Amino acid sequence: AIEGATSEDSQDLSDSGMTPTFSGMRTPTPLERSEVSQLRKKRLTTGALVEGDRHLMQHRQDRVMDESTKRFIMSGILKDPFCANLGEHLEVILANMTFYAFEAGETIMAQGSAGKHFFILQDGVLEVSVNGKPTNTLLPGSSFGTVALLYSCPRTATVKAQAPSKVWGADCETLRKVLLQENETRHKENRALLDRISLFDGLSAQQKDRIRQMAIVDQDFETGASIISEGEATTAMYCVKKGELSVITGGKINKDTGKVEGGKMLS
C-alpha cells in the first residue's frame, strides 16, 4: 500500500510464529504531491484541520527526567515498532523530550491534525479513537504519534486522556534525525531489499539509493501484534524483511494487549 492509499478490502495482518521486521517506503507520485500541496494551501486558508500541536504549550511543565523515569521512558520508546532498533541513539531522544500534563477529557492529539511530536505515556490512561469510534486504550509505557511524523501525513487517530495523565514528547526533527542515523547503519541490507522488489526494477541505482536514504524506516512487531487493521487508512508501502504474517478477516484487536483475537485466517 503506497502512502495515502486505501483498500476496500483491507484486513488484519498479524504475525504468525516469528517476529517480523518491516520497512516502510514513502513513494508519492507527482499527482499525489500536487494533491498534498493543494491540501496544505487549503489548510492555511480555511483552517479546516486542527492546528498541529500548538495546544501542547498550555500543558507543558518544567520537569527533570530522573534516572528511574529515563529507564521507564526508554523502555516505552523501544516498544514502538519504529524505534525498536535505535540502540545508542536513544540518549539523543531522551535529552530532547518535554513533559506535558493533561486532565481527564483533554486531547493530546487530534485525528486529521498536523503532528509535530510523538509521545510516551508515563502515568494515566488514554483513549484512542478513529473517526469518533474508540479503538484502543493506552496504559503507562505506551508510545504513540510516530506515524504522522515519519510519513508526513495528518494524525491517523485522536488520543484523549481518560484520567489525569502525564506524557513525555519529542519533536519530529529529533526523531527523524535519529532514525536516519540509525538507517545509515543498515544501508546495505535495506539497499539489498530494494533490489529484491520487482516494483523498483525500473529505477536507477541512484534513485534506489535516494529511496533508501529518505523513505525507508524499519519497524519491529511482536508475535501476534496487528500491523494493518481493517478500516484503517494506509500511510506507507510495507515489505517483510524477516518473519511471517497471517491475513485475518473479522478479528478484533484486544485493547489491553494490542493483539488480534478471533477471526478467520485467509493466509
Short mmCIF file of C-alpha atoms in Angstrom, two decimals:
data_model
loop_
_atom_site.label_atom_id
_atom_site.label_comp_id
_atom_site.label_asym_id
_atom_site.label_seq_id
_atom_site.Cartn_x
_atom_site.Cartn_y
_atom_site.Cartn_z
CA ALA A 1 0.00 0.00 0.00
CA ILE A 2 1.53 3.30 -1.12
CA GLU A 3 1.24 6.16 1.36
CA GLY A 4 -2.24 7.62 1.35
CA ALA A 5 -3.80 4.65 -0.46
CA THR A 6 -6.85 2.84 0.89
CA SER A 7 -8.21 -0.63 0.33
CA GLU A 8 -11.89 -1.50 0.23
CA ASP A 9 -10.99 -4.96 1.41
CA SER A 10 -8.31 -4.19 3.95
CA GLN A 11 -7.87 -6.94 6.51
CA ASP A 12 -5.93 -7.54 9.69
CA LEU A 13 -2.32 -8.56 9.20
CA SER A 14 -0.75 -10.15 12.22
CA ASP A 15 2.43 -12.05 12.89
CA SER A 16 2.37 -15.84 12.90
CA GLY A 17 5.19 -17.53 14.73
CA MET A 18 8.07 -15.18 14.03
CA THR A 19 8.66 -11.52 14.82
CA PRO A 20 8.64 -9.62 11.52
CA THR A 21 10.68 -6.57 10.64
CA PHE A 22 9.17 -4.12 8.19
CA SER A 23 10.49 -1.39 6.01
CA GLY A 24 8.01 1.38 5.24
CA MET A 25 8.64 3.22 1.98
CA ARG A 26 7.10 6.58 1.12
CA THR A 27 6.88 6.92 -2.68
CA PRO A 28 4.32 9.61 -3.65
CA THR A 29 3.60 10.18 -7.33
CA PRO A 30 3.72 13.68 -8.91
CA LEU A 31 -0.10 13.75 -8.77
CA GLU A 32 -0.10 12.83 -5.08
CA ARG A 33 2.48 15.53 -4.36
CA SER A 34 0.30 18.07 -6.18
CA GLU A 35 -2.77 17.00 -4.18
CA VAL A 36 -0.83 17.27 -0.90
CA SER A 37 0.36 20.76 -1.87
CA GLN A 38 -3.22 21.85 -2.62
CA LEU A 39 -4.43 20.39 0.69
CA ARG A 40 -1.74 22.30 2.60
CA LYS A 41 -2.78 25.55 0.92
CA LYS A 42 -6.41 24.82 1.80
CA ARG A 43 -5.48 24.29 5.44
CA LEU A 44 -3.74 27.65 5.54
CA THR A 45 -6.70 29.50 4.02
CA THR A 46 -9.66 27.70 5.62
CA GLY A 47 -8.25 26.31 8.87
CA ALA A 48 -10.12 23.08 8.08
CA LEU A 49 -7.78 20.94 10.18
CA VAL A 50 -6.81 21.30 13.80
CA GLU A 51 -3.62 23.34 14.16
CA GLY A 52 -0.95 20.75 14.87
CA ASP A 53 0.42 20.62 18.39
CA ARG A 54 0.11 24.28 19.37
CA HIS A 55 -2.21 23.35 22.23
CA LEU A 56 0.66 21.49 23.90
CA MET A 57 2.16 24.76 25.12
CA GLN A 58 -0.57 25.16 27.76
CA HIS A 59 0.14 21.64 29.06
CA ARG A 60 3.93 21.94 29.16
CA GLN A 61 5.63 21.80 32.54
CA ASP A 62 9.26 22.07 33.56
CA ARG A 63 10.32 18.64 34.72
CA VAL A 64 13.75 16.98 35.02
CA MET A 65 13.81 13.35 33.91
CA ASP A 66 15.42 11.35 36.73
CA GLU A 67 17.15 8.03 36.13
CA SER A 68 14.12 5.93 37.07
CA THR A 69 11.88 7.88 34.69
CA LYS A 70 14.54 7.75 31.99
CA ARG A 71 14.65 3.94 32.14
CA PHE A 72 10.85 3.77 32.02
CA ILE A 73 10.58 6.13 29.03
CA MET A 74 13.43 4.35 27.25
CA SER A 75 11.55 1.06 27.62
CA GLY A 76 8.44 2.68 26.13
CA ILE A 77 10.37 4.05 23.16
CA LEU A 78 11.87 0.65 22.42
CA LYS A 79 8.38 -0.88 22.35
CA ASP A 80 7.42 1.39 19.46
CA PRO A 81 7.77 -0.54 16.16
CA PHE A 82 9.59 2.39 14.56
CA CYS A 83 12.07 2.83 17.40
CA ALA A 84 12.85 -0.74 18.47
CA ASN A 85 16.35 -0.68 16.97
CA LEU A 86 17.56 2.78 17.96
CA GLY A 87 20.12 1.49 20.45
CA GLU A 88 22.81 4.06 21.19
CA HIS A 89 20.75 6.86 19.60
CA LEU A 90 18.13 6.73 22.37
CA GLU A 91 20.02 9.23 24.52
CA VAL A 92 19.54 11.91 21.86
CA ILE A 93 15.75 11.48 22.02
CA LEU A 94 15.66 11.38 25.83
CA ALA A 95 17.71 14.58 26.07
CA ASN A 96 15.19 16.42 23.89
CA MET A 97 11.93 15.28 25.48
CA THR A 98 9.43 17.64 27.14
CA PHE A 99 6.93 16.89 29.92
CA TYR A 100 3.18 17.53 29.45
CA ALA A 101 0.25 17.08 31.85
CA PHE A 102 -3.41 16.56 30.84
CA GLU A 103 -6.65 16.39 32.77
CA ALA A 104 -9.38 13.80 32.06
CA GLY A 105 -11.18 14.60 28.81
CA GLU A 106 -8.39 16.72 27.33
CA THR A 107 -6.98 15.92 23.88
CA ILE A 108 -3.31 15.09 23.40
CA MET A 109 -3.57 14.78 19.61
CA ALA A 110 -6.48 15.01 17.15
CA GLN A 111 -7.15 12.93 14.05
CA GLY A 112 -6.58 14.96 10.90
CA SER A 113 -4.25 17.49 12.52
CA ALA A 114 -0.63 18.08 11.58
CA GLY A 115 1.62 16.27 14.04
CA LYS A 116 4.90 17.67 15.36
CA HIS A 117 5.58 15.34 18.31
CA PHE A 118 5.49 11.72 19.37
CA PHE A 119 4.76 10.71 22.94
CA ILE A 120 5.37 8.19 25.72
CA LEU A 121 2.73 7.89 28.45
CA GLN A 122 4.32 7.99 31.91
CA ASP A 123 1.19 7.95 34.03
CA GLY A 124 -2.58 7.82 33.43
CA VAL A 125 -4.95 6.22 30.89
CA LEU A 126 -5.53 7.37 27.30
CA GLU A 127 -8.30 6.53 24.82
CA VAL A 128 -7.52 6.13 21.11
CA SER A 129 -10.35 6.71 18.64
CA VAL A 130 -10.63 6.69 14.84
CA ASN A 131 -13.50 8.60 13.20
CA GLY A 132 -15.05 9.02 16.63
CA LYS A 133 -15.02 5.30 17.44
CA PRO A 134 -12.83 4.09 20.36
CA THR A 135 -10.26 1.58 19.10
CA ASN A 136 -7.68 1.22 21.85
CA THR A 137 -6.69 2.10 25.41
CA LEU A 138 -3.13 3.20 26.19
CA LEU A 139 -1.54 2.49 29.55
CA PRO A 140 1.73 3.77 31.07
CA GLY A 141 4.72 2.85 28.91
CA SER A 142 2.75 3.14 25.65
CA SER A 143 4.10 5.19 22.75
CA PHE A 144 2.02 6.98 20.12
CA GLY A 145 2.21 9.60 17.39
CA THR A 146 5.10 8.37 15.23
CA VAL A 147 3.16 7.56 12.03
CA ALA A 148 2.24 11.16 11.17
CA LEU A 149 5.81 12.33 11.78
CA LEU A 150 7.57 9.73 9.68
CA TYR A 151 5.20 9.74 6.71
CA SER A 152 4.35 13.48 6.73
CA CYS A 153 0.62 12.72 6.89
CA PRO A 154 -2.14 14.03 9.20
CA ARG A 155 -2.68 12.30 12.54
CA THR A 156 -4.44 8.99 11.93
CA ALA A 157 -6.23 8.88 15.30
CA THR A 158 -7.40 11.02 18.22
CA VAL A 159 -5.89 10.42 21.66
CA LYS A 160 -7.63 11.76 24.78
CA ALA A 161 -6.93 11.43 28.49
CA GLN A 162 -9.44 9.26 30.34
CA ALA A 163 -7.84 10.22 33.65
CA PRO A 164 -5.23 12.79 34.72
CA SER A 165 -2.24 11.79 32.59
CA LYS A 166 1.44 12.65 32.20
CA VAL A 167 3.31 12.22 28.93
CA TRP A 168 6.77 12.95 27.57
CA GLY A 169 7.05 14.21 24.00
CA ALA A 170 9.85 14.63 21.46
CA ASP A 171 9.65 16.77 18.34
CA CYS A 172 9.62 15.36 14.82
CA GLU A 173 13.02 16.74 13.80
CA THR A 174 14.74 14.90 16.64
CA LEU A 175 13.01 11.62 15.78
CA ARG A 176 13.68 11.87 12.05
CA LYS A 177 17.33 12.76 12.60
CA VAL A 178 17.87 9.80 14.91
CA LEU A 179 16.04 7.35 12.61
CA LEU A 180 18.04 8.48 9.58
CA GLN A 181 21.26 8.00 11.54
CA GLU A 182 20.15 4.50 12.53
CA ASN A 183 19.13 3.66 8.97
CA GLU A 184 22.56 4.60 7.69
CA THR A 185 23.99 1.75 9.76
CA ARG A 186 21.64 -0.62 7.89
CA HIS A 187 22.09 0.78 4.41
CA LYS A 188 23.47 -2.44 2.88
CA GLU A 189 20.55 -4.66 3.91
CA ASN A 190 17.96 -2.03 3.01
CA ARG A 191 19.57 -1.47 -0.39
CA ALA A 192 19.54 -5.23 -0.99
CA LEU A 193 15.85 -5.27 -0.05
CA LEU A 194 15.05 -2.73 -2.77
CA ASP A 195 16.92 -4.84 -5.31
CA ARG A 196 14.69 -7.82 -4.48
CA ILE A 197 11.41 -5.95 -5.04
CA SER A 198 10.28 -6.05 -8.67
CA LEU A 199 8.29 -2.83 -8.26
CA PHE A 200 11.59 -0.93 -8.22
CA ASP A 201 13.26 -2.75 -11.15
CA GLY A 202 12.90 0.28 -13.42
CA LEU A 203 14.74 2.62 -11.07
CA SER A 204 18.39 3.53 -11.40
CA ALA A 205 20.90 2.75 -8.66
CA GLN A 206 20.92 6.44 -7.74
CA GLN A 207 17.13 6.52 -7.40
CA LYS A 208 17.14 3.41 -5.21
CA ASP A 209 19.79 4.94 -3.00
CA ARG A 210 17.65 8.04 -2.65
CA ILE A 211 14.67 5.93 -1.52
CA ARG A 212 16.89 4.07 0.92
CA GLN A 213 18.19 7.30 2.43
CA MET A 214 14.93 9.24 2.65
CA ALA A 215 11.99 6.86 2.84
CA ILE A 216 12.82 3.52 4.49
CA VAL A 217 12.03 3.08 8.17
CA ASP A 218 12.43 -0.26 9.94
CA GLN A 219 9.63 -1.47 12.22
CA ASP A 220 9.60 -4.47 14.57
CA PHE A 221 6.43 -6.22 15.76
CA GLU A 222 5.90 -8.77 18.49
CA THR A 223 4.29 -12.11 17.72
CA GLY A 224 0.52 -11.67 17.44
CA ALA A 225 0.61 -7.89 17.03
CA SER A 226 -1.65 -6.20 14.48
CA ILE A 227 0.22 -4.48 11.64
CA ILE A 228 -2.64 -3.19 9.48
CA SER A 229 -6.23 -3.28 10.70
CA GLU A 230 -9.42 -3.40 8.68
CA GLY A 231 -10.79 0.09 8.06
CA GLU A 232 -7.54 1.95 8.71
CA ALA A 233 -6.16 4.34 6.10
CA THR A 234 -2.77 3.10 4.92
CA THR A 235 0.16 5.51 5.09
CA ALA A 236 3.01 3.52 3.55
CA MET A 237 4.07 0.54 1.49
CA TYR A 238 5.29 -2.36 3.66
CA CYS A 239 7.76 -5.11 2.79
CA VAL A 240 8.61 -8.00 5.09
CA LYS A 241 12.33 -8.29 5.82
CA LYS A 242 12.11 -11.08 8.39
CA GLY A 243 9.35 -13.25 9.83
CA GLU A 244 5.94 -14.43 8.64
CA LEU A 245 2.49 -12.85 8.53
CA SER A 246 -1.10 -14.06 8.62
CA VAL A 247 -4.06 -12.36 6.92
CA ILE A 248 -7.17 -12.44 9.14
CA THR A 249 -10.69 -11.15 8.48
CA GLY A 250 -13.33 -10.50 11.13
CA GLY A 251 -10.91 -10.46 14.06
CA LYS A 252 -10.82 -7.95 16.90
CA ILE A 253 -7.95 -6.02 18.46
CA ASN A 254 -7.58 -6.57 22.21
CA LYS A 255 -7.50 -3.06 23.71
CA ASP A 256 -5.16 -4.12 26.51
CA THR A 257 -2.60 -6.12 24.52
CA GLY A 258 -2.97 -4.66 21.01
CA LYS A 259 -3.06 -8.20 19.60
CA VAL A 260 -5.51 -9.84 17.19
CA GLU A 261 -8.13 -12.19 18.62
CA GLY A 262 -10.58 -14.43 16.75
CA GLY A 263 -11.47 -14.05 13.09
CA LYS A 264 -10.90 -16.23 10.04
CA MET A 265 -7.38 -16.80 8.75
CA LEU A 266 -7.13 -16.31 4.95
CA SER A 267 -3.41 -16.95 4.53
#
